[in-house]
C-alpha cells in the first residue's frame, strides 16, 4: 500500500497529465520538447514536520517542484499558457480529492536556455507546497 506522500504525488502527477503538455515524473529532460510543452514533476523535499501528540501526527509542508519547459518561436506565449494551465489545474481541487489539506503553487522563475542548432528553450521551476498530515513519517 503506498504511503500518503506517494499517493499525493501520484494524484498531482495525474492532474498534470490531464493537461495538453506532456507530463513526466522524475525523468530527465528529453532531447525533444513536445510542441505543447513539457512538465516534469520532481518529488522534492517533505521538510521537517511539525509534530502534535495525542494522537501522534506529523504535519508536512512538502515542497515538490514542477519543471515547465517550452520551445519554439512563440515560447513566451506558450510558457505563459502552460504556467496558467498548471495554476488552473491546482486551483480546481486544492485538496487533490481530499488527500491533502491544501495545495498551493508559487510563482515560477523563468529562464531562457540556448540550444545549439535549435530554437532556445524557456523553462522554469514551479514550486508546489503540499500540506498534509500522517501518523508515521515513513508510512
PDB file of C-alpha atoms in Angstrom:
ATOM      1  CA  UNK A   1       0.000   0.000   0.000  1.00  0.00           C
ATOM      2  CA  UNK A   2       1.507   3.351  -0.988  1.00  0.00           C
ATOM      3  CA  UNK A   3       2.325   5.965   1.632  1.00  0.00           C
ATOM      4  CA  UNK A   4       0.275   9.179   1.858  1.00  0.00           C
ATOM      5  CA  UNK A   5       3.250  11.050   0.347  1.00  0.00           C
ATOM      6  CA  UNK A   6       3.347   8.748  -2.706  1.00  0.00           C
ATOM      7  CA  UNK A   7      -0.441   8.814  -3.071  1.00  0.00           C
ATOM      8  CA  UNK A   8      -0.420  12.628  -3.054  1.00  0.00           C
ATOM      9  CA  UNK A   9       2.440  12.892  -5.565  1.00  0.00           C
ATOM     10  CA  UNK A  10       0.709  10.357  -7.832  1.00  0.00           C
ATOM     11  CA  UNK A  11      -2.526  12.381  -7.668  1.00  0.00           C
ATOM     12  CA  UNK A  12      -0.651  15.590  -8.510  1.00  0.00           C
ATOM     13  CA  UNK A  13       1.025  13.873 -11.467  1.00  0.00           C
ATOM     14  CA  UNK A  14      -2.359  12.594 -12.663  1.00  0.00           C
ATOM     15  CA  UNK A  15      -3.747  16.134 -12.507  1.00  0.00           C
ATOM     16  CA  UNK A  16      -0.779  17.402 -14.568  1.00  0.00           C
ATOM     17  CA  UNK A  17      -1.203  14.528 -17.039  1.00  0.00           C
ATOM     18  CA  UNK A  18      -4.691  15.804 -17.866  1.00  0.00           C
ATOM     19  CA  UNK A  19      -3.146  18.988 -19.323  1.00  0.00           C
ATOM     20  CA  UNK A  20      -2.232  19.251 -23.039  1.00  0.00           C
ATOM     21  CA  UNK A  21       1.504  19.318 -22.217  1.00  0.00           C
ATOM     22  CA  UNK A  22       3.429  16.076 -21.757  1.00  0.00           C
ATOM     23  CA  UNK A  23       3.748  15.345 -18.025  1.00  0.00           C
ATOM     24  CA  UNK A  24       6.573  13.190 -16.681  1.00  0.00           C
ATOM     25  CA  UNK A  25       7.560  12.307 -13.147  1.00  0.00           C
ATOM     26  CA  UNK A  26      11.195  12.297 -12.054  1.00  0.00           C
ATOM     27  CA  UNK A  27      12.513  11.874 -15.607  1.00  0.00           C
ATOM     28  CA  UNK A  28      15.432  13.641 -17.265  1.00  0.00           C
ATOM     29  CA  UNK A  29      14.787  16.339 -19.839  1.00  0.00           C
ATOM     30  CA  UNK A  30      14.251  14.531 -23.163  1.00  0.00           C
ATOM     31  CA  UNK A  31      16.123  15.511 -26.316  1.00  0.00           C
ATOM     32  CA  UNK A  32      12.979  16.941 -27.884  1.00  0.00           C
ATOM     33  CA  UNK A  33      10.414  19.128 -26.184  1.00  0.00           C
ATOM     34  CA  UNK A  34       6.850  18.463 -27.413  1.00  0.00           C
ATOM     35  CA  UNK A  35       5.156  21.355 -29.200  1.00  0.00           C
ATOM     36  CA  UNK A  36       2.565  21.577 -26.396  1.00  0.00           C
ATOM     37  CA  UNK A  37       5.291  21.892 -23.750  1.00  0.00           C
ATOM     38  CA  UNK A  38       6.732  19.623 -21.108  1.00  0.00           C
ATOM     39  CA  UNK A  39       6.109  19.284 -17.375  1.00  0.00           C
ATOM     40  CA  UNK A  40       8.377  17.217 -15.124  1.00  0.00           C
ATOM     41  CA  UNK A  41       7.191  16.640 -11.562  1.00  0.00           C
ATOM     42  CA  UNK A  42      10.044  16.301  -9.054  1.00  0.00           C
ATOM     43  CA  UNK A  43       9.196  14.690  -5.703  1.00  0.00           C
ATOM     44  CA  UNK A  44      11.036  17.419  -3.794  1.00  0.00           C
ATOM     45  CA  UNK A  45      11.542  17.636  -0.046  1.00  0.00           C
ATOM     46  CA  UNK A  46       8.988  16.920   2.664  1.00  0.00           C
ATOM     47  CA  UNK A  47      10.931  19.142   5.062  1.00  0.00           C
ATOM     48  CA  UNK A  48      10.883  18.984   8.830  1.00  0.00           C
ATOM     49  CA  UNK A  49       7.366  18.215  10.068  1.00  0.00           C
ATOM     50  CA  UNK A  50       5.547  19.851  12.928  1.00  0.00           C
ATOM     51  CA  UNK A  51       4.545  17.165  15.404  1.00  0.00           C
ATOM     52  CA  UNK A  52       1.453  17.008  17.564  1.00  0.00           C
ATOM     53  CA  UNK A  53       0.841  14.428  20.274  1.00  0.00           C
ATOM     54  CA  UNK A  54      -2.283  12.539  21.330  1.00  0.00           C
ATOM     55  CA  UNK A  55      -2.844  11.380  18.694  1.00  0.00           C
ATOM     56  CA  UNK A  56       0.643  11.469  17.210  1.00  0.00           C
ATOM     57  CA  UNK A  57       0.585  13.301  13.843  1.00  0.00           C
ATOM     58  CA  UNK A  58       3.311  14.646  11.574  1.00  0.00           C
ATOM     59  CA  UNK A  59       2.242  17.772   9.676  1.00  0.00           C
ATOM     60  CA  UNK A  60       4.229  18.357   6.497  1.00  0.00           C
ATOM     61  CA  UNK A  61       4.628  21.248   4.123  1.00  0.00           C
ATOM     62  CA  UNK A  62       6.153  19.136   1.368  1.00  0.00           C
ATOM     63  CA  UNK A  63       7.870  21.176  -1.347  1.00  0.00           C
ATOM     64  CA  UNK A  64       7.572  19.444  -4.718  1.00  0.00           C
ATOM     65  CA  UNK A  65       8.697  21.061  -7.948  1.00  0.00           C
ATOM     66  CA  UNK A  66       7.288  21.152 -11.457  1.00  0.00           C
ATOM     67  CA  UNK A  67       9.747  21.914 -14.235  1.00  0.00           C
ATOM     68  CA  UNK A  68       7.907  23.644 -17.086  1.00  0.00           C
ATOM     69  CA  UNK A  69       9.657  23.755 -20.467  1.00  0.00           C
ATOM     70  CA  UNK A  70       8.593  25.113 -23.864  1.00  0.00           C
ATOM     71  CA  UNK A  71      10.463  25.622 -27.123  1.00  0.00           C
ATOM     72  CA  UNK A  72       9.769  27.459 -30.349  1.00  0.00           C
ATOM     73  CA  UNK A  73       9.244  30.858 -31.842  1.00  0.00           C
ATOM     74  CA  UNK A  74       6.225  31.668 -29.652  1.00  0.00           C
ATOM     75  CA  UNK A  75       7.793  30.330 -26.461  1.00  0.00           C
ATOM     76  CA  UNK A  76       6.862  33.359 -24.317  1.00  0.00           C
ATOM     77  CA  UNK A  77       3.140  32.947 -25.016  1.00  0.00           C
ATOM     78  CA  UNK A  78       3.376  29.143 -24.808  1.00  0.00           C
ATOM     79  CA  UNK A  79       5.188  29.386 -21.478  1.00  0.00           C
ATOM     80  CA  UNK A  80       2.597  31.761 -20.059  1.00  0.00           C
ATOM     81  CA  UNK A  81      -0.221  29.475 -21.226  1.00  0.00           C
ATOM     82  CA  UNK A  82       1.494  26.406 -19.754  1.00  0.00           C
ATOM     83  CA  UNK A  83       2.040  28.044 -16.348  1.00  0.00           C
ATOM     84  CA  UNK A  84      -1.547  29.316 -16.285  1.00  0.00           C
ATOM     85  CA  UNK A  85      -2.841  25.812 -17.060  1.00  0.00           C
ATOM     86  CA  UNK A  86      -0.805  24.375 -14.166  1.00  0.00           C
ATOM     87  CA  UNK A  87      -2.259  27.021 -11.867  1.00  0.00           C
ATOM     88  CA  UNK A  88      -5.801  26.291 -13.052  1.00  0.00           C
ATOM     89  CA  UNK A  89      -5.319  22.528 -12.582  1.00  0.00           C
ATOM     90  CA  UNK A  90      -4.158  23.047  -8.991  1.00  0.00           C
ATOM     91  CA  UNK A  91      -6.873  25.598  -8.199  1.00  0.00           C
ATOM     92  CA  UNK A  92      -9.584  23.248  -9.497  1.00  0.00           C
ATOM     93  CA  UNK A  93      -9.072  20.953  -6.487  1.00  0.00           C
ATOM     94  CA  UNK A  94      -6.713  22.232  -3.815  1.00  0.00           C
ATOM     95  CA  UNK A  95      -7.087  19.053  -1.736  1.00  0.00           C
ATOM     96  CA  UNK A  96      -6.417  16.576  -4.575  1.00  0.00           C
ATOM     97  CA  UNK A  97      -9.630  14.772  -3.843  1.00  0.00           C
ATOM     98  CA  UNK A  98      -9.226  15.008  -0.072  1.00  0.00           C
ATOM     99  CA  UNK A  99      -5.672  13.581   0.006  1.00  0.00           C
ATOM    100  CA  UNK A 100      -4.090  16.897   1.087  1.00  0.00           C
ATOM    101  CA  UNK A 101      -5.121  19.641   3.447  1.00  0.00           C
ATOM    102  CA  UNK A 102      -4.064  22.215   0.843  1.00  0.00           C
ATOM    103  CA  UNK A 103      -2.002  22.536  -2.350  1.00  0.00           C
ATOM    104  CA  UNK A 104      -0.531  25.833  -3.456  1.00  0.00           C
ATOM    105  CA  UNK A 105       1.849  26.797  -6.231  1.00  0.00           C
ATOM    106  CA  UNK A 106       4.404  29.588  -6.051  1.00  0.00           C
ATOM    107  CA  UNK A 107       5.399  31.887  -8.894  1.00  0.00           C
ATOM    108  CA  UNK A 108       7.777  30.417 -11.479  1.00  0.00           C
ATOM    109  CA  UNK A 109      11.259  31.784 -12.005  1.00  0.00           C
ATOM    110  CA  UNK A 110      11.665  31.599 -15.815  1.00  0.00           C
ATOM    111  CA  UNK A 111      14.981  31.461 -17.687  1.00  0.00           C
ATOM    112  CA  UNK A 112      15.833  31.285 -21.379  1.00  0.00           C
ATOM    113  CA  UNK A 113      18.194  28.455 -22.298  1.00  0.00           C
ATOM    114  CA  UNK A 114      20.132  28.500 -25.568  1.00  0.00           C
ATOM    115  CA  UNK A 115      20.245  25.236 -27.524  1.00  0.00           C
ATOM    116  CA  UNK A 116      22.907  24.800 -30.176  1.00  0.00           C
ATOM    117  CA  UNK A 117      21.318  24.362 -33.601  1.00  0.00           C
ATOM    118  CA  UNK A 118      17.728  24.699 -32.364  1.00  0.00           C
ATOM    119  CA  UNK A 119      15.248  27.213 -31.008  1.00  0.00           C
ATOM    120  CA  UNK A 120      16.005  28.210 -27.440  1.00  0.00           C
ATOM    121  CA  UNK A 121      14.034  26.840 -24.506  1.00  0.00           C
ATOM    122  CA  UNK A 122      12.081  28.783 -21.942  1.00  0.00           C
ATOM    123  CA  UNK A 123      11.943  26.924 -18.657  1.00  0.00           C
ATOM    124  CA  UNK A 124      11.107  27.451 -15.011  1.00  0.00           C
ATOM    125  CA  UNK A 125      10.694  25.597 -11.779  1.00  0.00           C
ATOM    126  CA  UNK A 126       7.238  25.998 -10.257  1.00  0.00           C
ATOM    127  CA  UNK A 127       7.395  25.176  -6.532  1.00  0.00           C
ATOM    128  CA  UNK A 128       4.274  23.422  -5.234  1.00  0.00           C
ATOM    129  CA  UNK A 129       3.642  23.193  -1.489  1.00  0.00           C
ATOM    130  CA  UNK A 130       1.654  20.128  -0.384  1.00  0.00           C
ATOM    131  CA  UNK A 131       0.183  20.441   3.111  1.00  0.00           C
ATOM    132  CA  UNK A 132      -0.694  17.063   4.626  1.00  0.00           C
ATOM    133  CA  UNK A 133      -0.561  15.067   7.862  1.00  0.00           C
ATOM    134  CA  UNK A 134       0.371  11.478   8.554  1.00  0.00           C
ATOM    135  CA  UNK A 135       0.679   9.215  11.586  1.00  0.00           C
ATOM    136  CA  UNK A 136       4.084   7.866  10.525  1.00  0.00           C
ATOM    137  CA  UNK A 137       6.856   9.764   8.718  1.00  0.00           C
ATOM    138  CA  UNK A 138       7.843   6.564   6.861  1.00  0.00           C
ATOM    139  CA  UNK A 139       4.378   5.141   6.273  1.00  0.00           C
TER     140      UNK A 139
END
